[in-house]
Short mmCIF file of C-alpha atoms in Angstrom, two decimals:
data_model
loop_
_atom_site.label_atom_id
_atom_site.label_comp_id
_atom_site.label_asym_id
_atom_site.label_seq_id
_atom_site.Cartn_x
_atom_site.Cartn_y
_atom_site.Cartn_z
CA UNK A 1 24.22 -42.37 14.80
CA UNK A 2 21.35 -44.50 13.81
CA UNK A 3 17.66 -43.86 13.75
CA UNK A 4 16.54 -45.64 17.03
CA UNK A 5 19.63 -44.23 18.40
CA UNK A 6 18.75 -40.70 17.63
CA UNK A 7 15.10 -40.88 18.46
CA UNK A 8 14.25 -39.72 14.80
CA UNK A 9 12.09 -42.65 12.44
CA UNK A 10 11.53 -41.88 8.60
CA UNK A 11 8.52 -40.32 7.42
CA UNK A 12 7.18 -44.43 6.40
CA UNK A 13 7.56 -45.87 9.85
CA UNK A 14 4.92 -43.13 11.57
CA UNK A 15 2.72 -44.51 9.35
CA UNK A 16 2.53 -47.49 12.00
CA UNK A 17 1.62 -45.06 14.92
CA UNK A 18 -2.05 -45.31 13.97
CA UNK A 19 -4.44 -47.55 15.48
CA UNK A 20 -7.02 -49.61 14.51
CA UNK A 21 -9.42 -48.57 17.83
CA UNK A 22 -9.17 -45.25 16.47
CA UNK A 23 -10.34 -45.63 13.19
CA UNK A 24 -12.96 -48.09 14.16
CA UNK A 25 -14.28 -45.34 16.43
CA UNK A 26 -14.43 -43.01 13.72
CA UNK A 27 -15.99 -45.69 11.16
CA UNK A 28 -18.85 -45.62 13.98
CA UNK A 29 -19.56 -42.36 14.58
CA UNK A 30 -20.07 -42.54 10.35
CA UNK A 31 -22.17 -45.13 10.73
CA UNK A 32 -24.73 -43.48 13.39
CA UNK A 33 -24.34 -40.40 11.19
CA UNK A 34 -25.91 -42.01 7.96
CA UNK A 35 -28.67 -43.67 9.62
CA UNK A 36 -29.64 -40.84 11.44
CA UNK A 37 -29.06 -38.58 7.73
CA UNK A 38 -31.33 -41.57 6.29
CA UNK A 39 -34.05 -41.67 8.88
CA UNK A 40 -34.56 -37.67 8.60
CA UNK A 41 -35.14 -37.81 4.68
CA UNK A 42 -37.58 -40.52 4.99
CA UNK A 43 -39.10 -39.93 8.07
CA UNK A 44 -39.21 -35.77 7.74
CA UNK A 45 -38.72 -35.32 4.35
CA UNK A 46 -40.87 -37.44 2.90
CA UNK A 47 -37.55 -38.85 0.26
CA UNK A 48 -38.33 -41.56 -1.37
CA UNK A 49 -35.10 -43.68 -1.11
CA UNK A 50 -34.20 -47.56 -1.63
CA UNK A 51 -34.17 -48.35 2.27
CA UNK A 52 -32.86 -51.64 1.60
CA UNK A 53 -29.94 -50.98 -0.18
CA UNK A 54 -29.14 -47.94 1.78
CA UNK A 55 -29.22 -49.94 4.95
CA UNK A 56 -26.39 -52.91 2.84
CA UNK A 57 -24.22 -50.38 2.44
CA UNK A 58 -24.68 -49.06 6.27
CA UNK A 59 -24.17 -52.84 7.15
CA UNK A 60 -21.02 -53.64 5.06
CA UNK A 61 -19.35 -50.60 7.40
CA UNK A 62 -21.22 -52.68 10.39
CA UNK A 63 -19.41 -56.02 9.21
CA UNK A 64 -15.85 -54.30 8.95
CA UNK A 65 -16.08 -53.02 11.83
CA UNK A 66 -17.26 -56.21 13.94
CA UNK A 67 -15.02 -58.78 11.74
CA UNK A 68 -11.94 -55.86 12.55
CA UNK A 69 -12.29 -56.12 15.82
CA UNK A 70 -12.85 -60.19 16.04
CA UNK A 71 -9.83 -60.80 14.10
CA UNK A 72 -7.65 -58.08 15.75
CA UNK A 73 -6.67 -56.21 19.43
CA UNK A 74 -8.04 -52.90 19.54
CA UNK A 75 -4.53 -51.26 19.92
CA UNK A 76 -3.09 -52.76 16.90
CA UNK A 77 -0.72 -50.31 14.99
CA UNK A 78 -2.19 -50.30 11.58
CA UNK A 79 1.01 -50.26 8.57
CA UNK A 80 0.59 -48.34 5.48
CA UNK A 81 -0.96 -50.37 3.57
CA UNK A 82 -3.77 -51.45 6.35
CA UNK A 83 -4.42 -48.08 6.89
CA UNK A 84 -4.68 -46.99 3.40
CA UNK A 85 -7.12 -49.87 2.88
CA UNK A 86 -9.19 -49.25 5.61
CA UNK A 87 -10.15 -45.45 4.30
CA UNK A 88 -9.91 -46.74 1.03
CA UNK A 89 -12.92 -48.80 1.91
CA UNK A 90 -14.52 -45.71 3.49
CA UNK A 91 -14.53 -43.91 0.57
CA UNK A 92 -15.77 -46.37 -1.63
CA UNK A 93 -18.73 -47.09 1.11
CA UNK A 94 -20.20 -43.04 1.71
CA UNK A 95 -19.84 -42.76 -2.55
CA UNK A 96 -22.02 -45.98 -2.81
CA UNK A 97 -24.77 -44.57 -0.10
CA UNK A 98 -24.22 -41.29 -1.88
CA UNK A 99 -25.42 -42.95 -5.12
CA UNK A 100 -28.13 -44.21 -3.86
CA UNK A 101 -29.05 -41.19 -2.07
CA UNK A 102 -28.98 -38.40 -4.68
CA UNK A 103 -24.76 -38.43 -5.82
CA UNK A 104 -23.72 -34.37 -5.86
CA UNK A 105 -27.51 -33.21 -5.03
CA UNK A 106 -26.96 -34.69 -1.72
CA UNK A 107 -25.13 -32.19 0.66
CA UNK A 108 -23.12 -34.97 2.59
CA UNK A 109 -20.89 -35.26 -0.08
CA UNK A 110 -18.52 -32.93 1.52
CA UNK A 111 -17.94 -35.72 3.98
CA UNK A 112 -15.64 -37.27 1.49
CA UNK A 113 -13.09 -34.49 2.44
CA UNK A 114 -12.82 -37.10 5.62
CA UNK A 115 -10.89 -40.09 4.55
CA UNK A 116 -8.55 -37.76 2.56
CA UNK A 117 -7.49 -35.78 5.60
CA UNK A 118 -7.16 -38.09 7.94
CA UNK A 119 -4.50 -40.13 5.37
CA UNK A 120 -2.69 -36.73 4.62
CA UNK A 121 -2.17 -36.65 8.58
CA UNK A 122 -1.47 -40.28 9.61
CA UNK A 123 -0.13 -41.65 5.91
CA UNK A 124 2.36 -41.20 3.28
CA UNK A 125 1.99 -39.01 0.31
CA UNK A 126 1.66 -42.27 -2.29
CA UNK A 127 -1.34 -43.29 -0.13
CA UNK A 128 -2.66 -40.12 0.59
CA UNK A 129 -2.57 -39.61 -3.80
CA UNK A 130 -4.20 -42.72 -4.38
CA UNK A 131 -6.94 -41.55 -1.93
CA UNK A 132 -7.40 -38.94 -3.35
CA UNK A 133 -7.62 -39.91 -6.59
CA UNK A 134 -10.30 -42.36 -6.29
CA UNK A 135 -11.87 -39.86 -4.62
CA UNK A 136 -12.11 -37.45 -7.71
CA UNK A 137 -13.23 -40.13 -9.91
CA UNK A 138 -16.06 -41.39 -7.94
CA UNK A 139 -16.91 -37.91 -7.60
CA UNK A 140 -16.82 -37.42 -11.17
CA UNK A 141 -18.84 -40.59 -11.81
CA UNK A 142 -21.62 -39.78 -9.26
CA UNK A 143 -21.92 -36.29 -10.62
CA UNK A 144 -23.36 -38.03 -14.19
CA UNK A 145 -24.66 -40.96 -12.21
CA UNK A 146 -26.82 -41.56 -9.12
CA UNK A 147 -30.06 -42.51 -8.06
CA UNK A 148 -32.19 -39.46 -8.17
CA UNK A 149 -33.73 -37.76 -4.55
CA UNK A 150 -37.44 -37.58 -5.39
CA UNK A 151 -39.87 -36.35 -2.59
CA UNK A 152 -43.23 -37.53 -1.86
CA UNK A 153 -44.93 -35.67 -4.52
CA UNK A 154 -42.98 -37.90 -7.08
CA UNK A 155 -40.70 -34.58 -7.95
CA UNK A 156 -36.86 -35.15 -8.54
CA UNK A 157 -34.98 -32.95 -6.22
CA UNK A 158 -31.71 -31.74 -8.10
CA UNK A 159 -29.84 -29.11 -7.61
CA UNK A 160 -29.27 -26.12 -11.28
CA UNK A 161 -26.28 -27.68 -13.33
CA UNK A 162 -24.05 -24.97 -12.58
CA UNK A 163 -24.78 -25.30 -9.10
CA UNK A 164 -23.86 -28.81 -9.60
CA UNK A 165 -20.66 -28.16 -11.10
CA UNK A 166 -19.65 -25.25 -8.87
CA UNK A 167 -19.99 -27.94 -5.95
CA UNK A 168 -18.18 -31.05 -7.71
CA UNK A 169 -15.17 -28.10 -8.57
CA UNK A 170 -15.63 -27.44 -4.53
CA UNK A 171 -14.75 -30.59 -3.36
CA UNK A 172 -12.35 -31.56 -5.83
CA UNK A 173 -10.81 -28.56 -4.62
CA UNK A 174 -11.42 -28.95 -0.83
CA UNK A 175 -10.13 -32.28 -1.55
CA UNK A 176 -6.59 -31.16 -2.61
CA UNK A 177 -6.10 -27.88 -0.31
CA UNK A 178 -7.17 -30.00 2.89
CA UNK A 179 -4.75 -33.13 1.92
CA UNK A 180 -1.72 -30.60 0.71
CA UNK A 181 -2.70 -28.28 3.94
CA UNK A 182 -2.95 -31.29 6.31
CA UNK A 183 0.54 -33.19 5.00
CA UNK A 184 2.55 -29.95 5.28
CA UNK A 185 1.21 -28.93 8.58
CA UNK A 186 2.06 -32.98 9.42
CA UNK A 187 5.37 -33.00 8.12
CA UNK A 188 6.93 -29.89 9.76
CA UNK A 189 5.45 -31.19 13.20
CA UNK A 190 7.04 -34.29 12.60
CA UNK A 191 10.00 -32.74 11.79
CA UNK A 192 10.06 -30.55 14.40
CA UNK A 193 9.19 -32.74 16.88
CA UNK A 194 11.90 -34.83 16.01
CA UNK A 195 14.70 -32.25 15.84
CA UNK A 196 13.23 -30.94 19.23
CA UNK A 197 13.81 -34.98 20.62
CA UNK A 198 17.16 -34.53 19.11
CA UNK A 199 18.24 -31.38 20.77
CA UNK A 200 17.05 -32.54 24.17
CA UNK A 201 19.56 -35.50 23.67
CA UNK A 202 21.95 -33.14 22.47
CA UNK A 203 21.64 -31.22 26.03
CA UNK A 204 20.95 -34.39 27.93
CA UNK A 205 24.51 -35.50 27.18
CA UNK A 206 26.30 -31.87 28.01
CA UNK A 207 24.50 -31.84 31.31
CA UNK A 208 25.29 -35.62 32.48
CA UNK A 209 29.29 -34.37 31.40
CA UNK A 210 28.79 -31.61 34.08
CA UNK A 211 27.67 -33.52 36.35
CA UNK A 212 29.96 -36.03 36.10
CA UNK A 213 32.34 -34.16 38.50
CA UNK A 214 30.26 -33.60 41.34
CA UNK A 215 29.38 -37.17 41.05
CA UNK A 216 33.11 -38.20 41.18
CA UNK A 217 33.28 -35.58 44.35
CA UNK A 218 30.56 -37.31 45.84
CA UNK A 219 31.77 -40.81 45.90
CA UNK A 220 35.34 -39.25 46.79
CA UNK A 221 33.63 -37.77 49.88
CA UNK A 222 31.69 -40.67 50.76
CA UNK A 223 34.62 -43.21 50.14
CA UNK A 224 36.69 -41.40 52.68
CA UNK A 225 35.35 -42.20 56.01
CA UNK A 226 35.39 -46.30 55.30
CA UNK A 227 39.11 -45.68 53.86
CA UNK A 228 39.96 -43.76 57.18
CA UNK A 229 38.22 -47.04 59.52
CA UNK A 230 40.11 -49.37 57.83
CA UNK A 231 43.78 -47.66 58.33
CA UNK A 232 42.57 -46.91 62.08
CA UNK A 233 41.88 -50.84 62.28
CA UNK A 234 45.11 -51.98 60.52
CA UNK A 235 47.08 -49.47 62.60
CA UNK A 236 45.81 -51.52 66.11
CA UNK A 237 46.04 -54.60 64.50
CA UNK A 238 50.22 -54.14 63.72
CA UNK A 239 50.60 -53.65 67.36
CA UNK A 240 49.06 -56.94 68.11
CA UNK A 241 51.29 -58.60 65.30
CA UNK A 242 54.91 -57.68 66.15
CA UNK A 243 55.46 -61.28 66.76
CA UNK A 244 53.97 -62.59 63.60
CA UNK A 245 55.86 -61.64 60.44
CA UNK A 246 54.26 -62.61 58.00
CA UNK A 247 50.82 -61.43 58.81
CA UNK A 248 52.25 -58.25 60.02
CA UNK A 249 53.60 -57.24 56.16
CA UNK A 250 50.32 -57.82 54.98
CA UNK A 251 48.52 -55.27 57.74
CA UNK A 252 51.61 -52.86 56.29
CA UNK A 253 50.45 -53.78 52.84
CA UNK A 254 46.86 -53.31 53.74
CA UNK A 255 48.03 -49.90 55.44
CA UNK A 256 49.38 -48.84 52.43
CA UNK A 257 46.77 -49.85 49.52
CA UNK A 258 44.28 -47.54 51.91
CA UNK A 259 46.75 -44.82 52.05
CA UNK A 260 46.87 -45.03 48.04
CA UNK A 261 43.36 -45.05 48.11
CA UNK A 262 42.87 -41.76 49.98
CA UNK A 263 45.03 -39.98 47.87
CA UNK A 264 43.35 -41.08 44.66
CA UNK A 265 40.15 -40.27 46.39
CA UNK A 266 41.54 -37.13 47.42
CA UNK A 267 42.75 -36.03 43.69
CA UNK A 268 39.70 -37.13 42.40
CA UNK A 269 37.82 -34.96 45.00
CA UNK A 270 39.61 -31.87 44.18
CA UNK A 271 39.00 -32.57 40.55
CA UNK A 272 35.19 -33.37 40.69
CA UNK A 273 34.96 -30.22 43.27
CA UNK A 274 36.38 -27.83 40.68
CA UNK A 275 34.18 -29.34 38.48
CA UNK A 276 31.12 -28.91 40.51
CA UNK A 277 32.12 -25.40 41.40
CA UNK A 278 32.55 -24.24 37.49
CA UNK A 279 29.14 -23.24 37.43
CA UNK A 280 31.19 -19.92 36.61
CA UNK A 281 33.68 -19.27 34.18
CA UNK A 282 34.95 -16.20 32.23
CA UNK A 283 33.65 -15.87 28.49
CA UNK A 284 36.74 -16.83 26.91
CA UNK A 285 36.88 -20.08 29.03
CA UNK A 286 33.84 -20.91 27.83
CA UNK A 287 34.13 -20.44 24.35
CA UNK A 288 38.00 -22.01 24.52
CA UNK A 289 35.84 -25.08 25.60
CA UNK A 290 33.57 -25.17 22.53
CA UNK A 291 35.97 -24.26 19.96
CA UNK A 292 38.38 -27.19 21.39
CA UNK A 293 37.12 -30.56 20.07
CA UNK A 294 37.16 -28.58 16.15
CA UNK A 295 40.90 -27.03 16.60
CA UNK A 296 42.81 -29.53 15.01
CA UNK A 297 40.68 -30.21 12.26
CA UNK A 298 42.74 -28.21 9.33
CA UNK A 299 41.49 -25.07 9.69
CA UNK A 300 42.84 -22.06 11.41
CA UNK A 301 40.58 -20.86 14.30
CA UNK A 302 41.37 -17.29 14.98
CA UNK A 303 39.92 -15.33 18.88
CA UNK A 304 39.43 -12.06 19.53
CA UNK A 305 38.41 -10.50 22.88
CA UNK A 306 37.63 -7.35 23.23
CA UNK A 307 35.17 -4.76 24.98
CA UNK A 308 32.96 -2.19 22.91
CA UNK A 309 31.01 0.87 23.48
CA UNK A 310 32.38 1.57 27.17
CA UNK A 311 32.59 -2.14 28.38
CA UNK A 312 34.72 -3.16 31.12
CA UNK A 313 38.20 -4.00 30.58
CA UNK A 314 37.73 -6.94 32.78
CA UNK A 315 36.97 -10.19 30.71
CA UNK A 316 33.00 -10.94 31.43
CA UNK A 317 32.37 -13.82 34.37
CA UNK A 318 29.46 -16.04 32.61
CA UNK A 319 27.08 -18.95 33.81
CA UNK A 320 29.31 -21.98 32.26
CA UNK A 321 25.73 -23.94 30.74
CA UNK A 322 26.03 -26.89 29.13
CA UNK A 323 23.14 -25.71 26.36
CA UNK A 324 25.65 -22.29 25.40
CA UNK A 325 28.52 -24.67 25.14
CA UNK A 326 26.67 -26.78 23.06
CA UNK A 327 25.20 -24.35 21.11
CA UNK A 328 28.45 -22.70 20.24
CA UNK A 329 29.78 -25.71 19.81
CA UNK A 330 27.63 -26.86 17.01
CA UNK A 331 28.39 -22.90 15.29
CA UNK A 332 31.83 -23.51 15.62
CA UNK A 333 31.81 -26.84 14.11
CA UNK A 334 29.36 -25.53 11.22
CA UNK A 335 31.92 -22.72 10.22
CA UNK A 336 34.69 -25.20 10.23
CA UNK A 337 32.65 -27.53 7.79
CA UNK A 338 32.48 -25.09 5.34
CA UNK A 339 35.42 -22.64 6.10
CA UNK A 340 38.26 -22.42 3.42
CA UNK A 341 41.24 -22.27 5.68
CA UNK A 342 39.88 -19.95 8.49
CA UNK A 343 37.13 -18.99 10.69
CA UNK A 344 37.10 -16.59 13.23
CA UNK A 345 35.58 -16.01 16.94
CA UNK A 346 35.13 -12.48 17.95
CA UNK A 347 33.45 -12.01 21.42
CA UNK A 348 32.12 -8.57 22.21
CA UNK A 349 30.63 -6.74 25.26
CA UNK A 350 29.20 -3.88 26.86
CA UNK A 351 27.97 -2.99 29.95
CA UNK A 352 24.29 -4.06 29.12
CA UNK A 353 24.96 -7.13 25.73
CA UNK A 354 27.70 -9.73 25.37
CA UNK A 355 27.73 -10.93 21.79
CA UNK A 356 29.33 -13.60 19.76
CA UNK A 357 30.42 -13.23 15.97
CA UNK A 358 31.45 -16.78 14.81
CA UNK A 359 32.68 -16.32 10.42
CA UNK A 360 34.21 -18.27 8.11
CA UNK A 361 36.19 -17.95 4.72
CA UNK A 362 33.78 -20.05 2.92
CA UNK A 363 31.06 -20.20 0.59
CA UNK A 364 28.36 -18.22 2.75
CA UNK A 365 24.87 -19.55 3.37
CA UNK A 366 23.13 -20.15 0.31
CA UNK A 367 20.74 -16.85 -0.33
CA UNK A 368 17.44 -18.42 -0.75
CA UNK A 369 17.99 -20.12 2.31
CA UNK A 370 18.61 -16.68 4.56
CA UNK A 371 15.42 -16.85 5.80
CA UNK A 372 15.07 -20.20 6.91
CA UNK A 373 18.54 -20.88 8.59
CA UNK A 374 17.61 -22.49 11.62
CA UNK A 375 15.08 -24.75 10.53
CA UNK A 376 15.09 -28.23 10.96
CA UNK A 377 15.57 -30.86 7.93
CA UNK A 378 16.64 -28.02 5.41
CA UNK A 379 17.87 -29.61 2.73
CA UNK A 380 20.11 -28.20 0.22
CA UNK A 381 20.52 -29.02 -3.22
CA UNK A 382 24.14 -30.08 -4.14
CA UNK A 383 26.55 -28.66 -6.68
CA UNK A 384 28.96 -31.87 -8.26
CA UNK A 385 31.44 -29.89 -7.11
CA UNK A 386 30.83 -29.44 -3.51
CA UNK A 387 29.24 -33.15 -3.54
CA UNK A 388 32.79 -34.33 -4.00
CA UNK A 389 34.46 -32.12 -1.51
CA UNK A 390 32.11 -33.14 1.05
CA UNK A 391 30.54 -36.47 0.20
CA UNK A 392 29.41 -37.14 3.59
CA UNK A 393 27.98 -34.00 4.20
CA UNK A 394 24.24 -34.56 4.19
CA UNK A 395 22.96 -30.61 4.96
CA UNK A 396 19.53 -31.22 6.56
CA UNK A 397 20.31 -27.92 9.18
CA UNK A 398 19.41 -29.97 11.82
CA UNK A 399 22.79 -28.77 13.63
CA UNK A 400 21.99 -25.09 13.29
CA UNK A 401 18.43 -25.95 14.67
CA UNK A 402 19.79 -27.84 17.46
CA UNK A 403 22.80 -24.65 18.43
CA UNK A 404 19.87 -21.93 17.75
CA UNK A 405 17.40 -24.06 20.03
CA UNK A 406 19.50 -24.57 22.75
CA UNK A 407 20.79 -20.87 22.36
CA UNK A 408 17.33 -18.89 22.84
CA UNK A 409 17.11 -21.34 25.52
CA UNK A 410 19.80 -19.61 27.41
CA UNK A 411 18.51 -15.73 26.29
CA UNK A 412 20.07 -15.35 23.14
CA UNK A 413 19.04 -13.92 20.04
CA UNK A 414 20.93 -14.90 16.95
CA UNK A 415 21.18 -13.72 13.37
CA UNK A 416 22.65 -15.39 10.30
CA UNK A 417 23.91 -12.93 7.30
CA UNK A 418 26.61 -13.68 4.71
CA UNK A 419 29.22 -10.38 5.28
CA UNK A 420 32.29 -9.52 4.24
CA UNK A 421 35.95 -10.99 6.17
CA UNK A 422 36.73 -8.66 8.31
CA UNK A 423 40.38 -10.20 8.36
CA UNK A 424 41.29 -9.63 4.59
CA UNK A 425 42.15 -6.79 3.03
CA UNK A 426 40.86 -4.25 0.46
CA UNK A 427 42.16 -5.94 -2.29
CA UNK A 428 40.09 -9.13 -1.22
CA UNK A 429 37.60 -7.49 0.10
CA UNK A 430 34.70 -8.99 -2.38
CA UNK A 431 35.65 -12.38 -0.51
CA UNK A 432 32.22 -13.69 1.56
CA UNK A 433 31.45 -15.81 4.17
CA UNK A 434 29.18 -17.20 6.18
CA UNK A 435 28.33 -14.98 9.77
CA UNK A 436 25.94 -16.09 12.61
CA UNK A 437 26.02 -13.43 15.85
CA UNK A 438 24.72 -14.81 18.74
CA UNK A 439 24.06 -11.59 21.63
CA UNK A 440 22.61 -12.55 24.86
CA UNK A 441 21.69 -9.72 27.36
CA UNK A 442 24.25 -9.25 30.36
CA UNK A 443 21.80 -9.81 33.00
CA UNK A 444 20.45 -13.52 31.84
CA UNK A 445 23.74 -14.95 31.02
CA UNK A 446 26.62 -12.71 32.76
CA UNK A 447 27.67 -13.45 36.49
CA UNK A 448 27.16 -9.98 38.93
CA UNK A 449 30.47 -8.94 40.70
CA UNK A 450 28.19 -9.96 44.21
CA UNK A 451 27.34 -13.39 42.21
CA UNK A 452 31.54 -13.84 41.75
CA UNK A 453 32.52 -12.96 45.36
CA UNK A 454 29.85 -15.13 46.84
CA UNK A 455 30.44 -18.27 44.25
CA UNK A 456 34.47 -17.78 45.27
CA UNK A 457 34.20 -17.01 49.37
CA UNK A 458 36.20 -14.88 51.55
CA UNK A 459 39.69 -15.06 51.55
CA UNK A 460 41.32 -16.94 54.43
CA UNK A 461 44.34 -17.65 55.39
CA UNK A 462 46.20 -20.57 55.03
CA UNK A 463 46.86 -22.73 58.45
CA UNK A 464 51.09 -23.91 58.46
#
């Protein structure tokens, strides 16, 4: 499927979500910030500062911001490179005032940390490290060189030289933690967002496939009373004909496209009501149903049904949800990926838990990758080997993410372990494979023997 088709862009296109009114916003609040900073030091602190060329730099801000908004609409989507030019020039502005107004003595040099963050959240990691290397070098440069703060007793105000240091090594340090901090943060919402869009498609397209049958019952139901008029009319209208031949085969005809009509309707009816009533369905049913699109795929697909630890003989009655069969579907197809030759279903229950056990005869899950099965956009890194088995396998988990998500949506807890086949034998034993168990509790997901009787009605007998 494509991107647009999908819902998910690449990491360069959300670049584009930001907008210009947004950054022109911040770019004023900036703006009142240094005059007001400027207007304290002179006014209340008695600094002696070049007013005139503090108040250029204020205005070049002033200019961007009033040519920005001549030239374009307020909610224009800024690309990468707009964007990365427009902090760029925000840097470069605050480290000219700050040279003017004391370089590293001043204390508003930790605003710099400002443009950085905002293009680790809204930009890509090129722009982001070209921000933040210009930022280190002016830095650098107005830690040597700077106008100096001197107060109204003609006294330079600097701060010790270690202090001096210890706060460059601050915000060359503040610089990188914030921008690594606010890109990773960035990224896995992104990512998560977007496998979170992708599982609600996922589900979307289970649910209209339910539905689909009570919407065929529907029409069936509705189409029947118009079908019934028009045999009632044709029926009068042969009497009237018996003279007229030729008009009376057609009424026959008509009689008998309607007749056709109602019993398609009538099939179809029965088939979207059993539809619509298989809100229901015993476990096995349900899990046939997942496992069948993936049966004739190569490998062997083995069941097993059985009760555990004093649970009924009687196969469990389940709520037949589009996000379990989903869910196991996506499992099932994940084991059969990677499987050797077999994989195996084994479906468990008690009185209280009703499990799933879904293994294969392959590889197993890579280990340093246990603990983040689930995930979504995992990529792992490719052997030659398995690259030419499975060329078009791409292995960014967002499958798994999509079955787990969908899973604890209907109660469930799964794990993911690499264990031992349970089918081979002892001298094979040291054979792995992959094993995800999926338990749900028997109250959220299993159907009540009151639930069954009531979803199925009384017996009654049938009228000769």
């Amino acid at each position: 499927m494509s991107d647009i088709a999908t819902g998910l862009l690449p990491p360069t296109e959300r670049s584009n979500w930001i907008r210009l009114r947004t950054l022109i916003l911040l770019r004023w609040a900036a703006i009142a910030g240094q005059v007001v900073a400027i207007a304290v030091a002179i006014l209340y602190f008695q600094i002696q500062l070049d007013l005139g060329l503090c108040l250029l730099v204020i205005g070049a801000s002033v200019l961007a911001n009033v040519i920005a908004v001549a030239i374009y609409p307020e909610n224009r989507r800024l690309s990468e490179n707009e964007a990365m030019l427009t902090l760029l020039f925000d840097v470069v502005q605050l480290s000219a005032l700050l040279f003017l107004t004391g370089g590293l003595n001043n204390p508003f040099a930790l605003m710099l940390l400002t443009p950085v963050t905002i293009s680790a959240t809204a930009l890509g990691r090129m722009s982001t490290l070209f921000i933040a290397h210009t930022a280190f070098a002016l830095i650098t440069l107005m830690t040597f060189y700077h106008v100096p703060l001197v107060d109204a007793a003609g006294e330079i105000q600097e701060l010790p030289h270690l202090f001096l240091f210890g706060f460059w090594a601050a915000l060359v340090i503040g610089i990188s933690f914030l921008g690594l901090y606010a890109d990773r943060v960035t990224s896995e919402m992104n990512n998560m967002s977007d496998a979170l869009l992708a599982t609600q498609m996922a589900l979307a397209r289970e649910q209209k496939l339910t539905d689909l049958g009570g919407v065929v019952a529907a029409a069936a139901h509705e189409l029947g009373t118009p079908l019934a008029t028009i045999k009632l009319i044709s029926s009068e209208l042969l009497d009237e004909v018996e003279d007229k031949p030729g008009l009376r085969e057609d009424i026959e005809t008509l009689r008998e496209q309607a007749d056709r009509c109602r019993d398609i309707l009538r099939s179809m009816g029965r088939a979207g009501k059993d539809d619509l009533h298989m809100h229901t369905a015993p476990l096995k049913a349900v899990i046939d149903e997942a496992a069948e699109p993936h049966l004739d795929r190569g490998k062997e697909i083995v069941f097993s049904f059985e009760p555990i630890h004093g649970g009924s003989p009687r196969m469990p009655v389940i709520y037949r949800r589009p996000e379990v069969i989903h869910g196991l579907r996506n499992l099932i197809q994940n084991a059969v990926d990677f499987a050797e030759s077999r994989v195996w279903v084994v479906a468990q229950w008690t009185q209280d838990e009703i499990s799933v056990r879904i293994m294969d005869d392959g590889p197993g899950y890579p280990s340093h990758l246990l603990g983040r099965i689930g995930d979504p956009f995992v990529r792992m890194r490719k052997s030659s080997e398995h690259q030419k088995k499975r060329p078009e396998y791409e292995g960014m988990g967002l499958g798994l993410f999509i079955a787990k998500t969908l899973l604890e949506r209907s109660g469930a807890t799964l794990s993911f372990a690499n264990g031992r086949d349970p089918m081979l034998t002892s001298e094979r034993s040291d054979q792995r494979g992959a094993v995800v168990e999926v338990e749900w509790s028997a109250s959220k997901i299993g159907v009540s023997a009151e639930a069954q009787l009531a979803a199925l009605g009384e017996n009654t007998p049938i009228e000769a």
